[in-house]
Tab-separated table of C-alpha atoms in Angstrom:
chain	number	residue	atom	x	y	z
A	1	UNK	CA	91.554	93.067	65.300
A	2	UNK	CA	90.318	95.913	63.243
A	3	UNK	CA	87.317	98.006	63.941
A	4	UNK	CA	84.915	97.611	61.035
A	5	UNK	CA	83.336	101.063	61.571
A	6	UNK	CA	81.792	103.119	58.896
A	7	UNK	CA	82.702	106.323	60.718
A	8	UNK	CA	85.730	107.633	62.555
A	9	UNK	CA	85.321	108.585	66.227
A	10	UNK	CA	87.129	111.327	68.073
A	11	UNK	CA	88.882	108.941	70.434
A	12	UNK	CA	90.791	105.729	70.424
A	13	UNK	CA	89.886	102.216	71.259
A	14	UNK	CA	92.041	99.355	72.474
A	15	UNK	CA	90.374	95.976	72.020
A	16	UNK	CA	92.357	93.151	73.622
A	17	UNK	CA	92.142	89.516	72.678
A	18	UNK	CA	93.263	86.407	74.519
A	19	UNK	CA	95.009	84.050	72.181
A	20	UNK	CA	98.004	85.144	70.134
A	21	UNK	CA	98.414	88.329	72.192
A	22	UNK	CA	98.782	90.733	69.330
A	23	UNK	CA	97.796	94.394	69.079
A	24	UNK	CA	97.272	96.378	65.930
A	25	UNK	CA	97.105	99.974	64.846
A	26	UNK	CA	94.336	101.072	62.489
A	27	UNK	CA	94.150	104.165	60.388
A	28	UNK	CA	90.622	104.711	59.050
A	29	UNK	CA	90.004	101.144	60.081
A	30	UNK	CA	92.869	99.535	58.195
A	31	UNK	CA	95.898	98.085	59.924
A	32	UNK	CA	98.526	100.882	60.060
A	33	UNK	CA	101.278	99.423	62.259
A	34	UNK	CA	101.790	96.952	65.109
A	35	UNK	CA	103.783	96.663	68.252
A	36	UNK	CA	104.382	93.710	70.501
A	37	UNK	CA	103.531	93.018	74.137
A	38	UNK	CA	106.901	91.869	75.411
A	39	UNK	CA	105.906	90.240	78.660
A	40	UNK	CA	102.111	89.735	78.880
A	41	UNK	CA	100.891	86.167	78.746
A	42	UNK	CA	97.200	85.780	77.951
A	43	UNK	CA	96.269	89.422	78.573
A	44	UNK	CA	92.966	89.947	80.340
A	45	UNK	CA	92.473	93.659	80.145
A	46	UNK	CA	94.006	97.023	79.164
A	47	UNK	CA	93.696	100.599	80.204
A	48	UNK	CA	95.391	103.903	79.178
A	49	UNK	CA	95.754	107.491	80.280
A	50	UNK	CA	93.714	110.123	78.477
A	51	UNK	CA	96.729	111.246	76.434
A	52	UNK	CA	97.282	107.698	75.188
A	53	UNK	CA	100.927	107.984	76.178
A	54	UNK	CA	100.841	105.092	78.632
A	55	UNK	CA	99.091	101.759	78.350
A	56	UNK	CA	98.709	99.193	81.120
A	57	UNK	CA	97.959	95.509	80.396
A	58	UNK	CA	96.940	92.938	83.061
A	59	UNK	CA	97.566	89.263	82.221
A	60	UNK	CA	96.558	85.847	83.411
A	61	UNK	CA	99.843	85.517	85.313
A	62	UNK	CA	98.830	88.520	87.494
A	63	UNK	CA	101.419	90.876	86.018
A	64	UNK	CA	100.776	94.485	84.968
A	65	UNK	CA	102.961	95.467	81.995
A	66	UNK	CA	103.364	99.117	81.143
A	67	UNK	CA	104.066	100.530	77.608
A	68	UNK	CA	104.381	103.891	75.978
A	69	UNK	CA	102.338	104.981	72.949
A	70	UNK	CA	104.741	103.363	70.559
A	71	UNK	CA	104.716	100.033	72.265
A	72	UNK	CA	108.056	100.372	74.069
A	73	UNK	CA	108.067	98.494	77.376
A	74	UNK	CA	108.387	100.783	80.406
A	75	UNK	CA	108.391	98.009	82.941
A	76	UNK	CA	106.053	95.697	84.837
A	77	UNK	CA	104.847	95.006	88.374
A	78	UNK	CA	102.957	92.420	90.374
A	79	UNK	CA	99.702	93.416	92.097
A	80	UNK	CA	99.053	91.461	95.292
A	81	UNK	CA	95.883	89.659	96.343
A	82	UNK	CA	94.669	88.591	92.888
A	83	UNK	CA	93.328	85.258	91.987
A	84	UNK	CA	91.945	85.519	88.408
A	85	UNK	CA	92.351	89.043	86.983
A	86	UNK	CA	89.900	89.977	84.370
A	87	UNK	CA	90.202	93.737	83.789
A	88	UNK	CA	92.138	96.884	84.732
A	89	UNK	CA	91.237	100.581	84.970
A	90	UNK	CA	92.985	103.747	86.028
A	91	UNK	CA	92.260	107.386	86.817
A	92	UNK	CA	95.969	108.098	86.045
A	93	UNK	CA	96.779	107.947	89.780
A	94	UNK	CA	95.363	104.768	91.203
A	95	UNK	CA	94.907	101.423	89.462
A	96	UNK	CA	91.813	99.161	89.941
A	97	UNK	CA	91.909	95.485	88.962
A	98	UNK	CA	88.851	93.269	88.617
A	99	UNK	CA	89.178	89.698	89.961
A	100	UNK	CA	86.659	87.369	88.348
A	101	UNK	CA	87.111	84.465	90.707
A	102	UNK	CA	87.161	86.475	93.960
A	103	UNK	CA	84.305	88.743	92.703
A	104	UNK	CA	86.253	91.702	93.992
A	105	UNK	CA	87.720	94.942	92.738
A	106	UNK	CA	91.162	95.885	94.169
A	107	UNK	CA	92.598	99.369	94.397
A	108	UNK	CA	96.297	99.989	94.174
A	109	UNK	CA	97.051	103.503	95.345
A	110	UNK	CA	99.380	105.629	93.214
A	111	UNK	CA	100.178	102.574	91.083
A	112	UNK	CA	99.794	104.440	87.757
A	113	UNK	CA	103.403	105.508	88.084
A	114	UNK	CA	104.726	102.071	89.018
A	115	UNK	CA	106.941	100.131	86.573
A	116	UNK	CA	108.637	97.573	88.815
A	117	UNK	CA	108.372	95.451	91.952
A	118	UNK	CA	105.095	94.537	93.607
A	119	UNK	CA	102.330	96.292	95.454
A	120	UNK	CA	99.497	95.368	97.762
A	121	UNK	CA	95.973	96.651	97.353
A	122	UNK	CA	95.054	99.456	99.863
A	123	UNK	CA	91.353	98.528	99.622
A	124	UNK	CA	88.900	96.322	97.815
A	125	UNK	CA	85.209	95.833	97.519
A	126	UNK	CA	82.953	92.858	96.757
A	127	UNK	CA	80.872	92.953	93.670
A	128	UNK	CA	77.082	92.736	93.877
A	129	UNK	CA	75.806	89.136	94.164
A	130	UNK	CA	74.128	89.379	90.756
A	131	UNK	CA	77.533	90.000	89.123
A	132	UNK	CA	78.344	86.287	88.779
A	133	UNK	CA	80.742	86.524	85.807
A	134	UNK	CA	82.435	89.931	85.770
A	135	UNK	CA	84.362	90.525	82.563
A	136	UNK	CA	85.529	94.131	82.367
A	137	UNK	CA	86.021	97.359	84.320
A	138	UNK	CA	86.341	101.072	83.619
A	139	UNK	CA	86.405	104.227	85.704
A	140	UNK	CA	86.337	107.977	85.414
A	141	UNK	CA	87.904	108.452	88.817
A	142	UNK	CA	84.506	109.000	90.447
A	143	UNK	CA	82.520	105.895	89.544
A	144	UNK	CA	83.355	102.391	88.457
A	145	UNK	CA	81.510	100.303	85.850
A	146	UNK	CA	81.730	96.538	85.650
A	147	UNK	CA	80.257	94.576	82.823
A	148	UNK	CA	78.928	91.039	83.560
A	149	UNK	CA	78.617	88.121	81.186
A	150	UNK	CA	75.754	86.504	83.048
A	151	UNK	CA	73.332	83.705	82.500
A	152	UNK	CA	71.079	83.757	85.590
A	153	UNK	CA	70.986	87.520	85.913
A	154	UNK	CA	71.609	88.468	82.326
A	155	UNK	CA	74.308	90.470	80.620
A	156	UNK	CA	74.448	93.605	82.684
A	157	UNK	CA	76.475	96.718	83.550
A	158	UNK	CA	76.904	97.475	87.238
A	159	UNK	CA	77.802	100.976	88.471
A	160	UNK	CA	79.556	101.509	91.795
A	161	UNK	CA	80.984	104.486	93.620
A	162	UNK	CA	84.687	104.350	94.557
A	163	UNK	CA	83.779	102.962	98.038
A	164	UNK	CA	82.187	99.983	96.355
A	165	UNK	CA	78.565	100.887	96.975
A	166	UNK	CA	76.271	99.702	94.201
A	167	UNK	CA	74.524	102.620	92.540
A	168	UNK	CA	72.530	100.607	90.067
A	169	UNK	CA	72.633	98.231	87.113
A	170	UNK	CA	71.057	97.740	83.769
A	171	UNK	CA	70.828	95.082	81.005
A	172	UNK	CA	72.668	95.517	77.740
A	173	UNK	CA	71.565	94.755	74.197
A	174	UNK	CA	70.580	91.119	73.552
A	175	UNK	CA	72.949	91.102	70.592
A	176	UNK	CA	75.803	91.871	72.989
A	177	UNK	CA	75.486	88.435	74.516
A	178	UNK	CA	79.071	87.740	75.418
A	179	UNK	CA	80.503	91.030	76.770
A	180	UNK	CA	84.200	90.897	77.590
A	181	UNK	CA	85.284	94.465	78.114
A	182	UNK	CA	83.930	97.982	78.747
A	183	UNK	CA	85.168	101.531	78.346
A	184	UNK	CA	83.839	105.054	78.879
A	185	UNK	CA	84.063	107.928	76.471
A	186	UNK	CA	82.321	111.286	77.023
A	187	UNK	CA	79.323	109.801	78.740
A	188	UNK	CA	78.912	106.867	76.376
A	189	UNK	CA	79.781	103.298	77.394
A	190	UNK	CA	81.278	100.943	74.818
A	191	UNK	CA	81.217	97.151	75.325
A	192	UNK	CA	83.229	94.680	73.303
A	193	UNK	CA	81.819	91.206	72.623
A	194	UNK	CA	84.033	88.172	72.289
A	195	UNK	CA	81.271	86.054	70.856
A	196	UNK	CA	80.436	87.999	67.768
A	197	UNK	CA	83.655	90.105	67.643
A	198	UNK	CA	81.842	93.409	67.732
A	199	UNK	CA	81.836	96.653	69.748
A	200	UNK	CA	78.501	98.069	70.978
A	201	UNK	CA	77.883	101.797	71.794
A	202	UNK	CA	75.516	102.772	74.624
A	203	UNK	CA	74.847	106.460	74.315
A	204	UNK	CA	74.760	108.478	77.537
A	205	UNK	CA	74.820	105.273	79.549
A	206	UNK	CA	77.323	106.519	82.134
A	207	UNK	CA	74.403	107.850	84.194
A	208	UNK	CA	72.139	104.848	83.674
A	209	UNK	CA	71.208	103.022	86.937
A	210	UNK	CA	68.298	100.687	85.891
A	211	UNK	CA	66.325	99.244	83.096
A	212	UNK	CA	67.543	98.117	79.694
A	213	UNK	CA	69.413	99.881	76.880
A	214	UNK	CA	69.668	98.916	73.262
A	215	UNK	CA	72.987	99.829	71.621
A	216	UNK	CA	72.771	102.923	69.420
A	217	UNK	CA	75.427	101.508	67.082
A	218	UNK	CA	77.692	98.534	66.719
A	219	UNK	CA	80.571	97.528	64.495
A	220	UNK	CA	82.414	94.394	63.644
A	221	UNK	CA	86.066	93.710	64.387
A	222	UNK	CA	88.357	92.385	61.706
A	223	UNK	CA	88.122	88.652	61.060
A	224	UNK	CA	91.687	88.121	62.309
A	225	UNK	CA	90.906	89.841	65.588
A	226	UNK	CA	88.753	87.334	67.406
A	227	UNK	CA	88.004	86.667	71.049
A	228	UNK	CA	88.288	90.257	72.334
A	229	UNK	CA	89.065	90.581	76.056
A	230	UNK	CA	89.167	94.313	76.727
A	231	UNK	CA	88.639	97.779	75.324
A	232	UNK	CA	90.037	101.199	76.240
A	233	UNK	CA	89.108	104.681	75.108
A	234	UNK	CA	91.904	107.225	74.569
A	235	UNK	CA	90.584	110.734	74.332
A	236	UNK	CA	93.629	112.557	73.052
A	237	UNK	CA	94.332	113.769	69.612
A	238	UNK	CA	92.362	115.700	67.002
A	239	UNK	CA	88.666	115.264	66.354
A	240	UNK	CA	88.058	112.190	64.229
A	241	UNK	CA	91.280	110.566	65.355
A	242	UNK	CA	91.199	106.864	64.292
A	243	UNK	CA	90.498	104.202	66.890
A	244	UNK	CA	93.304	102.287	68.716
A	245	UNK	CA	92.748	98.620	69.392
A	246	UNK	CA	94.674	96.099	71.412
A	247	UNK	CA	94.220	92.506	70.327
A	248	UNK	CA	95.388	88.942	70.743
A	249	UNK	CA	93.805	87.159	67.749
A	250	UNK	CA	93.542	83.420	67.589
A	251	UNK	CA	96.560	81.987	65.745
A	252	UNK	CA	99.605	79.772	66.246
A	253	UNK	CA	101.744	82.822	66.996
A	254	UNK	CA	103.263	83.162	70.422
A	255	UNK	CA	104.142	86.837	70.325
A	256	UNK	CA	101.926	89.433	72.009
A	257	UNK	CA	101.155	92.395	69.846
A	258	UNK	CA	99.369	95.730	70.069
A	259	UNK	CA	97.264	97.307	67.350
A	260	UNK	CA	97.341	100.993	68.256
């Protein structure tokens, strides 16, 4: 999946797709190189540290796979308590995993350094009742944002504190009708859409607690990079560093790949 942007941003994006499990690297929005996800099956979300040196992928089989920046597998581990994982986030110490079926967010203490075995969650919180179809999660270590692909209550971003108390929520752009992942970058929130294969930018939305916000910008993913399932911002590198995108485009391939 490439990012069809007409401008280079000073961060990186990982957009993750749910079919052929491939990830691609883009330089000025053209595929530069690729690396494979060696163990993830039907990835459902990705996160990374700020330096971009470590990437975590959660898959349908409830496995967290860990990679370095070049795609080398560092290991994997099994988080306990999950039913249907749908997203993953980290503050580089703890790991939070969103469960769509249980409508819960689980915290795994000090799990950012884990590369083997299994671990139980030390805490969890239940999502707000209006979050009927949670699809993505991100954190800055102080707050947690969850994007919801809703019908009854609309497509909405919910903001929580780390204790799970709801701080507020707001509806996203009508064009962003099938949100499937969310990431934070310098106060802006970015939401990827699996319906129209686009990424939407919500400027200064990290502090938003109510109302509605229209996206300030959007851009289309590459045609081969359909059905996005997650997006991650990597803040390292020089200004105007090209985006990073994880992807599993629809195809007959069986190998997971990372565009970074």
